[in-house]
């Protein structure tokens, strides 16, 4: 596996691969890699000739300086894991390599209403920062396919809107959430949980999973309130929001029949650590699952 740190070197590498007719798959990450990331990398490796993985903690998507300062980093372990998973290139740039003209955005991305709700509402500027870095990375890597985890469910919709509005030619491939044996969605932030917090964090998924049964005999609003009350009842957990949405638009819905594809998206503070997760009530075909 090659480790590339300079943008120009990456561009030269990509040009060489493309000239040789090789397809390029891309997994953008912020490092502190876990099994969830590695499942994206493995899929990327199996579907493309060249698999490029970026490890870059993007400062422009953090609206909380403490969150940026404490974000877990472990480049040595990341390099080892990526080599083992079969990645062709680890792109490990500095902030200057990604943003040679500074981190200030030269334009606002058109991300649509999907970027205004949930994460967009509670983390102002977050999705503009995500769009900025993903767009820049796509320009450098020029991937045929790019892989994103469904834990960040809303992010996938926002990235798709960015790809459309910037006229980029890349296929966005969503990949299923990976969970620990106790159900906790794998996340780099889990490394920041104390042992006591790690014990209670799986309650988030447990309550969401049980809410699918509850939903069969209750209204959408009753289900939403039930999830919030059940998680808030666990000492140490605090729900920031729980929205049940039309997954085609990311807009909250009022009743189960209002949309075909219905997903619940949650953000919970476990102490100071912000965890997100989601659950599908009705799948893309409109079937309860
Ligand atoms: O999902 C993430 O880890 C980040 O938002 C991403 C897509 C790598 C952009 O920094």
Short mmCIF file of N, CA and C and ligand atoms in Angstrom, two decimals, residues 27-31 37 54 56-58 61 71 126 129-130 133-134 137 148-149 152 155 159 188, ligand 1:
data_model
loop_
_atom_site.label_atom_id
_atom_site.label_comp_id
_atom_site.label_asym_id
_atom_site.label_seq_id
_atom_site.Cartn_x
_atom_site.Cartn_y
_atom_site.Cartn_z
N UNK A 27 -12.87 5.65 -0.47
CA UNK A 27 -13.52 5.69 0.84
C UNK A 27 -12.96 6.89 1.61
N UNK A 28 -13.75 7.96 1.76
CA UNK A 28 -13.27 9.09 2.57
C UNK A 28 -13.50 8.79 4.04
N UNK A 29 -12.49 9.02 4.89
CA UNK A 29 -12.66 8.79 6.33
C UNK A 29 -11.97 9.89 7.11
N UNK A 30 -12.28 9.93 8.40
CA UNK A 30 -11.54 10.83 9.29
C UNK A 30 -10.63 10.02 10.21
N UNK A 31 -10.35 8.77 9.81
CA UNK A 31 -9.40 7.96 10.57
C UNK A 31 -10.00 7.37 11.84
N UNK A 37 -15.54 1.09 9.06
CA UNK A 37 -14.77 1.63 7.93
C UNK A 37 -14.22 0.49 7.08
N UNK A 54 -8.95 7.98 2.07
CA UNK A 54 -8.37 9.19 2.67
C UNK A 54 -8.57 9.15 4.17
N UNK A 56 -8.40 11.98 6.92
CA UNK A 56 -8.24 13.43 7.06
C UNK A 56 -9.32 13.95 8.00
N UNK A 57 -8.90 14.48 9.15
CA UNK A 57 -9.87 15.07 10.08
C UNK A 57 -10.12 16.50 9.58
N UNK A 58 -11.28 16.65 8.94
CA UNK A 58 -11.58 17.90 8.24
C UNK A 58 -12.03 19.00 9.20
N UNK A 61 -15.74 20.92 9.08
CA UNK A 61 -17.06 20.35 9.38
C UNK A 61 -17.35 20.27 10.88
N UNK A 71 -11.13 14.76 18.75
CA UNK A 71 -11.47 13.69 17.80
C UNK A 71 -10.33 12.67 17.78
N UNK A 126 -22.13 22.43 9.44
CA UNK A 126 -21.51 21.10 9.36
C UNK A 126 -21.55 20.55 7.93
N UNK A 129 -19.32 22.14 5.40
CA UNK A 129 -17.95 21.67 5.59
C UNK A 129 -17.74 20.27 5.01
N UNK A 130 -18.75 19.40 5.21
CA UNK A 130 -18.66 18.04 4.64
C UNK A 130 -18.64 18.14 3.11
N UNK A 133 -15.21 19.40 1.80
CA UNK A 133 -14.09 18.44 1.80
C UNK A 133 -14.35 17.29 0.83
N UNK A 134 -15.59 16.80 0.79
CA UNK A 134 -15.87 15.66 -0.10
C UNK A 134 -15.71 16.10 -1.56
N UNK A 137 -11.99 16.36 -2.25
CA UNK A 137 -11.39 15.01 -2.35
C UNK A 137 -11.81 14.32 -3.65
N UNK A 148 -19.94 5.19 1.45
CA UNK A 148 -20.30 5.91 2.68
C UNK A 148 -21.14 4.99 3.57
N UNK A 149 -20.91 5.07 4.88
CA UNK A 149 -21.66 4.23 5.82
C UNK A 149 -23.02 4.83 6.13
N UNK A 152 -24.23 7.45 9.11
CA UNK A 152 -24.41 8.88 8.81
C UNK A 152 -25.43 8.98 7.66
N UNK A 155 -26.00 12.28 5.90
CA UNK A 155 -24.82 12.70 5.14
C UNK A 155 -24.86 12.17 3.70
N UNK A 159 -24.53 14.45 0.47
CA UNK A 159 -23.43 14.26 -0.49
C UNK A 159 -24.00 14.04 -1.89
N UNK A 188 -16.00 6.04 15.40
CA UNK A 188 -14.70 6.43 15.96
C UNK A 188 -14.89 7.05 17.34
O1 LIG B 1 -18.23 10.56 7.57
C1 LIG B 1 -17.09 11.05 7.77
O2 LIG B 1 -16.21 10.42 8.37
C2 LIG B 1 -16.78 12.44 7.24
O3 LIG B 1 -17.91 13.27 7.32
C3 LIG B 1 -16.22 12.44 5.81
C4 LIG B 1 -17.22 11.92 4.80
C5 LIG B 1 -14.96 11.58 5.76
C6 LIG B 1 -15.85 13.86 5.39
O4 LIG B 1 -14.86 14.39 6.23
#
